[in-house]
Each structure stands twice: as C-alpha cells, then as structure tokens.
Amino acid sequence: MAGKNFAWWQSGVIYQIYPRSFQDSNGDGVGDLPGILTRLDYLVALGVDAIWISPVMPSPMADFGYDVADYTGIDPVFGTLADFDRLVAAAHERGLYVILDYVPNHSSDRHPWFLESRASRSNPKRDWYIWCDPAPDGGPPNNWLSEFGGPAWTLDAVTGQYWYHAYLPEQPDLNWRNPQVRDAMLAVLRFWLDRGVDGFRVDAIHHLFEDGRLRDNPPNPDWKPGMSPARRVIRAHTMDQPEVQEAVAAMRRVADAYPGKRLLIGEAYLPIDRLMAYYGPGLSGFQLPFNFHLLSTPWEAGAIAALVARYEAALPPGAWPNWVLGNHDRSRLASRLGPAQARVAAMLLMTLRGTPTIYQGEEIGMTDVPIPPGRVQDPWERRVPGLGLGRDPVRTPMQWEAGAGAGFTTAAEPWLPLAEDWTSLNVAAQERDASSMLSLYRALLTLRRAEPALSAGAYGSVVVGAPDVLAYDRWDEATGRRLRIALNLGDGPQMLAGFAPGARVLLSSHLDERSGPIQGAMRLRPAEGVVLELPAGA
Ligand code: NOJ
C-alpha cells in the first residue's frame, strides 16, 4: 500500500483502453462498452488501478471518436448511456477508477454547434468557431498547417469564410475566447462528473488557443522530406499560447468542486520546460500533464538517465511526475525496441517515480501490425500516405485467445485486421506461461503495489559503472526501505559490483528463479532488468 498521503492517481497505474479495439460484444467488428465490462476482471487481475477510455461520444468517426458530435452522449457503436453507467458502477465495485477522454479543442463538423455556426455569418453561434476572411488572393488567411496534412483552413463556400482546424476539416476548432463556448464545454465536464467519472484525459490541450492576430508561423529550418508536412512550420502561433493556462485552471476548478479526488491529465507534446507550465501556478492546472519524453529519447542508458534527471529537476514543488511509453498514436514498444527490450521497458515504466500509463496490448507485447492499403482507416495515413504516420498499426484488436476473431469479435472481419501472430501471442496463452510478458506485467504490478518505495517513494540515480546499464534507487522515506533497479539496455552481459552483504534480487524481467542473496557482484544477462532489495543503511 502506498503512503496515506498519496492520492489514487499518484500511487496507481493507469491503463488506456482504445474502445474500438478492446472487446466487441455484439459482433459488429468494433469494440464497445459492454465488451469492456466483460474484461474488467482481467484488468483487476492485471493489477491496474484506473482505466482511461478513448472517446466514446457520438461521432461520425472521421478521427475515430476524436471528432465529437455530441459531448453528452454515447455513440451507438459503443452502446448507450445506460451501458456507460453500468460500466462505471461495475468498475467502481472492483475498485477501478474511470477516466474519460475529453476533446475540448475541436468538435465534429456535424456537431449542431458547428452546423449553426456555419449556417450564416450572423448566426449567434458564428463566433463559437474560428472563422476568417480569405487572404487577398482568395486563399487561406495565413500559413497555418493541419496536423493531418494540408492547410489548417477550409473555405465554406456558402458564407465565403475559412474555418480553422488544427486537425481534419471535419474537426473545426472551438473558439475558447468566447465565454459561451467555455461555459458549454465546462458544463460537459460536469455532465460526466455527475455520472461518476473519476477524471479526464484532456485531448490536444496545447492547441486550445491560437494567436489572436493570426500571424504566420515561421518556417522550420530543420524540416526535411519524409517528415510530417505539418512540421514545415514552427507552431509558434498555433500552440501553447498563454491563454490556455486560465482555461486549464477553469477545468480544474470544475473537477475540484466534486467530492473525491478527480483527476485531470493533459495531453501536450511539449518540451519539458513548457510542459511544466501545465501544472499551473500553485499546482492549479493538470495534476498530470502527460510526459511523453521517453517516447522520443534514444533507448540508451545515458540518454534515459539524463532525461529522468532533467524531468525530475524541472518539476515544480509538489508536482507529481508521470511516464508514458505508448498510446494509440505511437508505435508499439515491441516494434520500437524489439521484444527483449520491451520487457526491460516494462520494468522501467513500472519502477520510475510517478504515475505510469499502460496502453492496451502492451502487456502482452503486441507489435505494430502492417495494414494492407485497402484496409487503411486512419485519416492521417489517407491524407499523407507512405510516411509511416498512420496509427492503424497500433490500434488493431486486442489479442485475447487463439480462436477465430482472437476472442475480440465474432464478426468475420474486425474493423482493423488482427495481427498475424494472434494465435500464438494472446492473453490466454500468456496466462498459462509463467515467463510471458503478461506474467511480467503482473509481477511488476504486484511488486509495485506491495512496495511503497516503488509506488510513492523517492528516486535517485545511481552510477554503476557498467555500460548500457540504467540504474536508480527508489526508497520509502517513512521506513527507509531501499530498492535498486538495474536495467541492461544492451545485448551483452554486464557486471554489477559493490553490493553490501544482504542485497538480494526481488524480481528479474526474465522471470526465472534468481532470488537469494548477492555475493558482492552480480551478472546481468543481456536485456535483463532486476529489482533488488538493498540492506538497510546501504
Ligand atoms: C490526440 C489524440 O490522441 C489523437 O488520436 C487525435 O487524432 C488528435 N488528438 C486529435 O483529437
């Protein structure tokens, strides 16, 4: 058990569910809420504390739920509000917290607000979105680019103005400078908090405001062919604008008005110094601004140690850290690092100081699945093909068992193809295998729960003098109990020396018998990570 003074979201572990691909209950090839309900016991057995569910609100699915047409409903493909209420109740009965995805930056172009807004220049909701006259040549008002390719402006032929969209044209940006928009969007938070959700993961928060003067973004001298076309410019005027901070604080005030500790997580891909601003003055912002920096750091002991040091040092007083190694937008660990290092990565994620988020399927070591051209779903891949930007490969259905449909669906074809390896790489097979990735995650989560040093303790980097080894200590300030984590990020063996008598292995990522005292030194096998118990006072 973690220390008494820690909130659930500090000592706990978050598990991200991408609902379209988690569990289908009605045979339409798309996952749904009743499906999630049937898998809650799996998540309890895994040992996580909270589920974050990617968007389930009504949506034309231009961006698979990140284009919301009704902020206070459930899309029929996922079920009903009653299904949602049942899921929250069932999760709470099992001690699981429920975090919803909240998409404040943009709605769907089919949202009634946008339909009204675009109806005429004088419509009362015109100003709910960001409209602008064409440039003198009739083109877009400035050089802003859509994250998903092409200009960030689309012309509405009827009213003769362009609307702004950081993402797809089907995802018009809401105008948060309009107080009515702000009130309506804060009311959305209350709607779900009233239904008992424990928090939100707030989508694309760094995009919430753009420069009021609509100044051009400067060109990016580092852009090269092969990179996302959106990176041709530096987003100086379209990202991380000062006004966002007060909007985040307003969201936080709404959450804090509810009993229990409700959590706000912010999705912002920003440099560490800028990310820290999202904790807000006096920690009045997000409790957890997502820290994605491990995703872009080379898999090298020195680079990761330096990142952790920089991040820890930058945290404002009292701010709680967090770590992410995968999500529905990023390549899977086993594909990025290979299956052996993916196990080391699992140990890293579960033993760093701060709240970890596990993306569904990582716990069984799923890999990126090649998608045949005819099966591509992701609008990004469709608009900017061939650069490897598409996210379908990391969104394929969860592999539950070896039978038809992988236990995910009874449909002949799920919405995205199953990985070819599903008959061998699946939950059922790994439950029977004491050394599987799933067994490793369970062991790590069990250890984390049993050791306050891991779930809530202090962190200190350790120099062990072995190349490729990332080492650090975690200790419980209350009891002085100290653990050392040593991760071999290389493919050769490494020696760890200098252990005081009494040090012993608690867990090896190889999950074979390695317990017992260490006699002065120990050999780490290639791609092996260990959690060690150090003798008191060491
Ligand atoms: C970030 C989400 O994670 C991603 O999946 C989505 O496409 C964009 N925001 C737009 O909402």
XYZ file of C-alpha atoms and ligand atoms in Angstrom:
549
model
C 0.000 0.000 0.000
C 1.230 3.446 -0.834
C 1.677 6.095 1.799
C -1.501 7.512 3.275
C -0.908 10.944 1.886
C -0.960 9.874 -1.714
C -3.994 10.143 -3.973
C -5.147 7.155 -6.038
C -3.796 8.725 -9.209
C -0.354 9.116 -7.656
C 0.235 5.615 -6.367
C -1.959 3.975 -9.021
C -1.356 2.717 -12.548
C -3.497 3.850 -15.482
C -4.479 1.510 -18.305
C -5.562 3.048 -21.617
C -8.417 1.378 -23.451
C -8.871 2.131 -27.140
C -12.509 1.061 -27.147
C -12.885 0.229 -30.829
C -10.258 -2.480 -30.414
C -10.635 -3.780 -26.877
C -13.660 -6.103 -26.819
C -16.609 -6.385 -29.200
C -19.782 -7.708 -27.535
C -22.282 -7.520 -30.400
C -20.411 -8.986 -33.342
C -20.134 -5.832 -35.449
C -16.332 -5.978 -35.505
C -15.935 -2.860 -33.336
C -15.313 -2.920 -29.594
C -17.910 -1.448 -27.249
C -18.750 -0.578 -23.645
C -20.459 -3.872 -22.735
C -17.335 -5.538 -24.102
C -15.130 -3.533 -21.750
C -17.372 -4.562 -18.870
C -16.713 -8.229 -19.547
C -12.964 -7.610 -19.314
C -12.873 -5.666 -16.063
C -11.859 -8.731 -14.106
C -8.914 -9.187 -16.453
C -7.812 -5.644 -15.621
C -8.203 -6.245 -11.899
C -6.108 -9.405 -12.204
C -3.525 -7.449 -14.191
C -3.320 -5.103 -11.241
C -4.087 -1.674 -12.684
C -5.974 0.983 -10.730
C -7.727 3.089 -13.375
C -8.941 2.846 -16.946
C -8.793 5.734 -19.376
C -11.208 5.137 -22.226
C -10.521 6.922 -25.538
C -13.605 8.822 -26.817
C -16.963 7.032 -26.857
C -19.239 10.010 -27.575
C -21.396 10.179 -30.718
C -19.095 10.777 -33.645
C -19.047 10.458 -37.428
C -15.661 8.767 -36.755
C -13.691 10.938 -39.175
C -10.963 10.659 -36.497
C -12.460 7.658 -34.701
C -14.149 9.487 -31.867
C -11.814 12.473 -31.621
C -14.458 14.283 -33.687
C -17.318 14.621 -31.208
C -20.841 15.382 -32.472
C -22.477 15.305 -29.026
C -20.432 15.768 -25.874
C -23.066 14.291 -23.584
C -23.969 11.013 -25.224
C -22.571 7.639 -26.221
C -22.139 6.629 -29.841
C -24.426 3.688 -30.712
C -21.420 1.741 -31.952
C -20.181 1.711 -28.346
C -23.570 1.272 -26.651
C -25.800 3.577 -24.622
C -25.579 5.897 -21.654
C -27.107 3.075 -19.597
C -24.216 0.842 -20.710
C -21.840 3.576 -19.664
C -23.447 3.889 -16.236
C -23.279 0.111 -15.808
C -19.610 0.139 -16.745
C -18.765 2.888 -14.258
C -20.676 1.087 -11.497
C -19.004 -2.243 -12.286
C -15.568 -0.622 -12.391
C -16.146 1.116 -9.076
C -17.374 -2.111 -7.495
C -13.998 -3.571 -8.376
C -12.067 -0.590 -7.096
C -11.174 0.648 -10.588
C -11.297 4.357 -11.365
C -12.714 5.558 -14.692
C -11.125 8.327 -16.739
C -12.863 9.648 -19.850
C -11.355 11.341 -22.875
C -12.423 14.989 -23.170
C -11.856 16.722 -26.505
C -12.145 20.475 -25.902
C -10.090 21.823 -28.798
C -12.431 20.824 -31.588
C -15.809 19.251 -32.207
C -17.037 17.323 -35.211
C -18.193 19.370 -38.198
C -21.535 17.585 -37.647
C -21.913 18.920 -34.134
C -25.107 21.054 -34.014
C -22.957 23.956 -32.783
C -20.893 23.887 -35.956
C -23.907 23.367 -38.203
C -25.362 26.531 -36.716
C -22.062 28.360 -36.810
C -21.601 27.717 -40.465
C -25.236 28.475 -41.382
C -24.607 32.218 -41.771
C -22.194 34.942 -40.768
C -24.834 36.387 -38.452
C -25.722 33.150 -36.693
C -25.436 33.557 -32.901
C -23.008 30.625 -32.856
C -20.834 32.023 -35.650
C -18.197 33.018 -33.113
C -18.190 29.598 -31.445
C -15.618 28.531 -34.027
C -12.721 30.347 -35.665
C -13.734 31.999 -38.908
C -11.698 34.339 -41.065
C -11.960 36.096 -44.404
C -9.819 34.787 -47.239
C -6.437 36.343 -47.956
C -6.492 38.983 -50.728
C -5.762 36.267 -53.308
C -8.742 34.246 -52.075
C -6.523 31.649 -50.394
C -6.342 30.710 -46.710
C -5.886 33.603 -44.239
C -2.348 32.567 -43.260
C 0.189 29.723 -43.499
C -1.070 27.593 -40.617
C -0.988 23.868 -41.353
C -3.209 20.993 -40.288
C -1.531 18.303 -38.184
C -3.021 15.796 -40.603
C -1.697 17.446 -43.782
C -2.743 20.407 -45.899
C -3.776 23.867 -44.770
C -5.420 24.328 -41.387
C -8.143 26.375 -43.062
C -11.086 25.192 -45.154
C -13.315 27.523 -47.153
C -17.026 27.486 -46.525
C -18.346 28.305 -49.980
C -21.745 29.472 -48.713
C -20.558 32.133 -46.258
C -17.272 32.877 -48.024
C -15.038 32.487 -44.945
C -12.490 29.912 -43.858
C -12.767 27.868 -40.684
C -9.713 26.840 -38.704
C -8.928 23.239 -37.819
C -5.730 22.114 -36.114
C -6.571 18.584 -37.327
C -9.072 17.482 -40.017
C -11.501 19.879 -41.722
C -14.100 17.638 -40.050
C -12.675 18.775 -36.682
C -13.297 22.539 -36.556
C -11.566 24.269 -33.636
C -13.858 25.667 -30.973
C -13.263 29.301 -30.061
C -12.368 29.219 -26.365
C -12.153 33.018 -26.283
C -15.946 33.017 -26.479
C -17.316 32.772 -22.895
C -20.343 30.797 -24.075
C -18.089 28.124 -25.570
C -16.115 27.954 -22.395
C -19.272 27.623 -20.283
C -20.726 24.967 -22.571
C -17.509 22.979 -22.539
C -17.117 23.216 -18.761
C -20.715 22.001 -18.457
C -19.621 18.901 -20.383
C -17.163 18.104 -17.607
C -19.921 18.450 -15.018
C -22.208 16.159 -17.011
C -19.719 13.297 -16.783
C -18.536 14.089 -13.257
C -22.186 13.924 -12.179
C -22.292 10.441 -13.719
C -19.409 9.417 -11.506
C -16.313 9.569 -13.679
C -13.098 9.997 -11.748
C -11.284 12.177 -14.192
C -10.461 13.146 -17.753
C -7.620 12.865 -20.155
C -7.825 16.219 -21.932
C -7.060 15.941 -25.632
C -4.687 18.214 -27.548
C -4.641 20.888 -24.847
C -1.653 22.691 -26.363
C -3.828 23.511 -29.379
C -6.649 25.150 -27.408
C -5.762 28.724 -28.427
C -4.158 30.311 -31.460
C -2.649 33.737 -31.882
C -5.451 36.322 -31.863
C -3.693 38.265 -34.623
C -3.391 35.153 -36.785
C 0.284 35.781 -37.501
C 2.047 33.387 -39.865
C 4.076 30.599 -38.301
C 7.814 30.821 -39.063
C 9.344 28.250 -41.425
C 11.115 25.306 -39.789
C 14.735 25.145 -40.995
C 15.011 21.554 -39.711
C 12.171 20.173 -41.814
C 13.222 17.509 -44.278
C 11.308 15.480 -46.851
C 9.898 12.405 -45.172
C 8.851 14.350 -42.101
C 5.230 15.221 -41.459
C 4.314 18.121 -43.776
C 2.791 19.883 -40.751
C 6.317 20.305 -39.373
C 7.317 22.609 -42.274
C 6.489 25.463 -39.935
C 7.262 26.035 -36.269
C 3.960 26.258 -34.437
C 4.877 29.448 -32.607
C 1.425 30.963 -33.077
C -0.772 27.881 -33.033
C 0.395 26.018 -29.936
C 0.920 26.619 -26.242
C -0.497 30.159 -26.240
C -0.666 31.948 -22.861
C -4.490 31.915 -22.638
C -4.550 28.137 -22.332
C -3.410 28.283 -18.724
C -6.532 30.017 -17.461
C -8.736 27.586 -19.400
C -6.961 24.642 -17.770
C -7.372 26.258 -14.346
C -11.106 26.642 -15.058
C -11.339 22.925 -15.887
C -9.530 22.130 -12.673
C -11.883 24.279 -10.604
C -14.801 22.310 -12.031
C -13.162 18.981 -11.149
C -12.167 20.155 -7.679
C -15.745 21.132 -6.867
C -16.590 17.401 -6.778
C -16.012 15.093 -3.858
C -13.264 12.528 -4.071
C -10.088 13.281 -5.901
C -10.973 13.833 -9.547
C -8.077 13.754 -11.953
C -7.201 15.889 -14.957
C -4.483 14.650 -17.295
C -3.357 16.959 -20.069
C -2.210 15.733 -23.455
C 0.521 18.123 -24.569
C 3.539 17.161 -26.611
C 5.834 19.950 -25.383
C 9.443 20.414 -24.295
C 9.969 19.775 -20.592
C 10.177 23.428 -19.562
C 6.922 24.271 -21.315
C 5.203 21.117 -20.108
C 5.788 22.154 -16.508
C 3.604 25.240 -17.015
C 0.627 22.895 -17.349
C 0.792 22.009 -13.662
C -0.385 25.607 -13.287
C 0.594 28.268 -10.768
C 0.456 26.706 -7.313
C -0.488 23.389 -8.964
C -3.836 24.834 -10.108
C -3.670 23.125 -13.508
C -3.444 19.473 -14.517
C -2.418 17.017 -11.813
C -0.692 15.099 -14.591
C 0.468 16.825 -17.763
C 1.361 13.739 -19.789
C 5.101 13.244 -20.020
C 5.826 11.758 -23.445
C 9.564 12.318 -23.401
C 10.510 8.658 -23.107
C 8.835 8.139 -26.489
C 11.370 10.343 -28.219
C 14.510 9.546 -26.200
C 17.052 7.093 -27.664
C 16.998 3.723 -25.901
C 20.370 4.272 -24.251
C 21.184 4.223 -20.559
C 22.883 7.631 -20.596
C 20.150 9.345 -22.574
C 17.377 7.985 -20.357
C 19.214 8.781 -17.130
C 19.717 12.339 -18.383
C 16.050 12.650 -19.335
C 14.860 11.443 -15.943
C 17.223 13.850 -14.210
C 16.074 16.784 -16.339
C 12.414 15.974 -15.842
C 12.714 15.402 -12.087
C 14.669 18.644 -11.681
C 12.124 20.644 -13.671
C 9.078 19.544 -11.653
C 7.547 22.419 -9.689
C 7.442 21.921 -5.907
C 4.825 19.326 -5.021
C 4.152 18.352 -8.645
C 3.718 14.633 -9.266
C 5.611 13.012 -12.159
C 4.220 10.613 -14.761
C 5.573 8.466 -17.582
C 4.175 7.205 -20.858
C 5.734 4.581 -23.126
C 2.919 4.003 -25.564
C -0.534 5.063 -26.674
C -2.962 4.825 -29.588
C -0.889 7.334 -31.585
C 2.593 5.874 -31.199
C 4.479 2.832 -32.399
C 4.343 -0.127 -30.013
C 7.221 -0.903 -27.686
C 7.941 -4.364 -29.036
C 8.244 -2.868 -32.525
C 10.352 0.092 -31.471
C 12.728 -1.805 -29.190
C 12.257 -5.478 -30.027
C 10.561 -7.990 -27.735
C 13.535 -8.432 -25.378
C 13.954 -4.749 -24.603
C 10.180 -4.305 -24.403
C 10.406 -6.333 -21.182
C 13.105 -4.029 -19.859
C 10.910 -1.081 -20.825
C 8.018 -2.557 -18.849
C 10.251 -2.675 -15.784
C 11.382 0.901 -16.372
C 7.809 2.160 -16.686
C 6.652 0.371 -13.533
C 9.583 1.478 -11.390
C 10.223 5.119 -12.272
C 8.832 7.663 -9.830
C 5.379 8.776 -10.913
C 2.162 7.531 -12.442
C 2.618 5.139 -15.363
C 0.134 4.686 -18.193
C -0.003 1.327 -19.981
C -1.558 1.208 -23.440
C -3.768 -1.814 -24.107
C -1.922 -4.734 -25.638
C 1.491 -3.594 -24.403
C 1.077 -6.001 -21.506
C 1.210 -8.918 -23.940
C 3.877 -7.374 -26.172
C 1.708 -6.697 -29.211
C 3.587 -5.275 -32.200
C 2.683 -2.766 -34.919
C 0.554 -4.550 -37.496
C 1.148 -3.791 -41.184
C -2.132 -2.627 -42.715
C -2.827 -3.544 -46.349
C -3.638 -0.428 -48.416
C -7.265 -1.475 -48.819
C -7.776 -1.673 -45.041
C -6.358 1.732 -44.041
C -8.707 3.564 -41.706
C -6.658 6.378 -40.196
C -7.402 9.710 -41.889
C -3.797 10.804 -41.342
C -2.442 7.897 -43.417
C -5.073 8.578 -46.069
C -4.186 12.256 -46.344
C -0.420 11.855 -46.009
C 0.272 8.331 -47.242
C 3.538 6.456 -47.183
C 5.419 8.392 -44.484
C 4.595 5.971 -41.722
C 2.392 8.490 -39.925
C -0.708 6.282 -39.878
C -1.815 4.979 -36.493
C -3.811 1.931 -37.564
C -0.862 -0.420 -36.910
C -1.066 0.315 -33.160
C -4.853 0.179 -32.980
C -5.506 -3.381 -34.115
C -7.776 -5.572 -31.996
C -6.714 -6.901 -28.639
C -5.496 -10.489 -28.898
C -7.367 -12.398 -26.208
C -7.148 -16.002 -27.377
C -6.194 -18.251 -30.277
C -9.728 -18.850 -31.601
C -11.404 -17.099 -34.543
C -11.544 -13.344 -34.065
C -8.954 -13.624 -31.283
C -11.749 -13.529 -28.720
C -12.184 -9.895 -29.705
C -15.100 -10.345 -32.067
C -17.387 -12.898 -33.639
C -17.531 -10.821 -36.830
C -15.893 -12.278 -39.925
C -13.711 -9.157 -40.184
C -12.875 -6.768 -37.361
C -12.702 -3.081 -38.286
C -8.896 -3.334 -38.475
C -7.104 -6.583 -39.279
C -5.836 -8.802 -36.499
C -2.102 -9.253 -36.162
C -0.931 -12.427 -37.888
C 0.578 -13.704 -34.642
C -2.678 -13.714 -32.698
C -2.885 -17.493 -32.450
C 0.405 -17.584 -30.530
C 0.596 -14.117 -28.990
C -2.530 -13.688 -26.904
C -3.734 -13.243 -23.347
C -4.875 -16.844 -22.848
C -1.519 -18.289 -23.947
C 0.397 -15.836 -21.787
C -1.748 -16.568 -18.755
C -0.519 -20.173 -18.997
C 3.118 -19.151 -19.443
C 4.903 -18.227 -16.216
C 7.593 -16.321 -18.101
C 5.377 -14.392 -20.528
C 5.187 -10.642 -20.917
C 1.779 -10.720 -19.231
C 3.270 -12.585 -16.277
C 5.996 -9.949 -16.118
C 3.476 -7.094 -16.053
C 1.504 -8.857 -13.343
C 4.617 -9.439 -11.287
C 5.688 -5.824 -11.697
C 2.261 -4.519 -10.746
C 2.103 -6.817 -7.728
C 5.533 -5.664 -6.601
C 4.629 -2.014 -7.160
C 1.520 -2.408 -5.061
C 3.414 -4.136 -2.264
C 6.303 -1.673 -2.171
C 5.629 1.952 -1.195
C 9.206 2.589 -2.287
C 8.050 1.977 -5.868
C 4.567 3.456 -5.870
C 5.296 6.556 -3.847
C 8.919 6.629 -2.762
C 11.842 8.848 -3.641
C 14.065 8.483 -6.698
C 17.808 8.766 -7.042
C 20.010 7.968 -9.986
C 22.885 5.537 -9.361
C 26.129 5.244 -11.296
C 27.084 1.579 -11.509
C 29.932 1.896 -13.988
C 28.544 -0.760 -16.332
C 27.954 0.434 -19.855
C 24.365 0.046 -21.075
C 23.031 -0.274 -17.531
C 20.473 2.226 -16.321
C 20.360 2.112 -12.533
C 18.454 4.008 -9.893
C 17.251 3.620 -6.337
C 13.733 4.005 -5.025
C 13.185 4.277 -1.299
C 10.390 4.711 1.149
C 11.118 7.779 3.246
C 8.943 6.512 6.090
C 10.676 3.162 6.590
C 13.997 3.693 4.836
C 13.417 0.565 2.745
C 15.503 0.902 -0.382
C 15.256 -0.858 -3.739
C 17.674 -0.675 -6.626
C 16.585 -1.082 -10.209
C 19.235 -2.055 -12.745
C 18.242 -2.339 -16.398
C 20.529 -3.747 -19.054
C 19.633 -1.843 -22.200
C 22.300 -3.628 -24.192
C 22.569 -7.049 -25.775
C 25.669 -8.195 -23.912
C 26.025 -9.272 -20.273
C 27.040 -6.650 -17.681
C 28.568 -6.933 -14.219
C 27.195 -5.033 -11.268
C 29.584 -4.831 -8.366
C 29.906 -3.344 -4.920
C 26.856 -4.760 -3.198
C 26.854 -4.746 0.580
C 26.029 -8.088 2.184
C 22.298 -8.669 2.325
C 21.371 -7.327 -1.116
C 19.042 -9.662 -2.960
C 17.016 -9.936 -6.157
C 13.283 -9.378 -5.790
C 12.387 -9.668 -9.463
C 14.157 -10.299 -12.748
C 12.499 -9.359 -16.044
C 13.421 -12.880 -17.216
C 11.075 -14.224 -14.526
C 13.259 -17.210 -13.810
C 14.482 -18.135 -10.348
C 17.028 -15.582 -9.342
C 16.190 -14.958 -5.793
C 18.650 -15.150 -2.976
C 21.477 -13.040 -1.678
C 24.030 -11.421 -3.971
C 27.652 -12.162 -3.092
C 29.319 -8.795 -3.768
C 28.669 -8.717 -7.510
C 26.066 -9.940 -9.939
C 25.915 -10.546 -13.653
C 23.048 -9.014 -15.574
C 22.130 -11.030 -18.606
C 21.523 -9.312 -21.971
C 18.290 -7.309 -21.896
C 17.704 -8.190 -18.281
C 16.249 -5.840 -15.716
C 16.219 -6.514 -11.988
C 14.659 -5.030 -8.906
C 16.965 -5.540 -5.939
C 16.397 -5.114 -2.255
C 19.299 -3.344 -0.589
C 20.129 -4.000 3.042
C 19.032 -1.340 5.500
C 21.519 1.505 5.740
C 23.260 0.591 2.453
C -4.656 13.490 -29.955
C -5.270 12.131 -29.986
O -4.524 11.268 -29.166
C -5.276 11.695 -31.428
O -5.618 10.350 -31.563
C -6.233 12.591 -32.172
O -6.208 12.278 -33.552
C -5.860 14.072 -32.001
N -5.530 14.397 -30.642
C -6.997 14.964 -32.419
O -8.040 14.903 -31.491
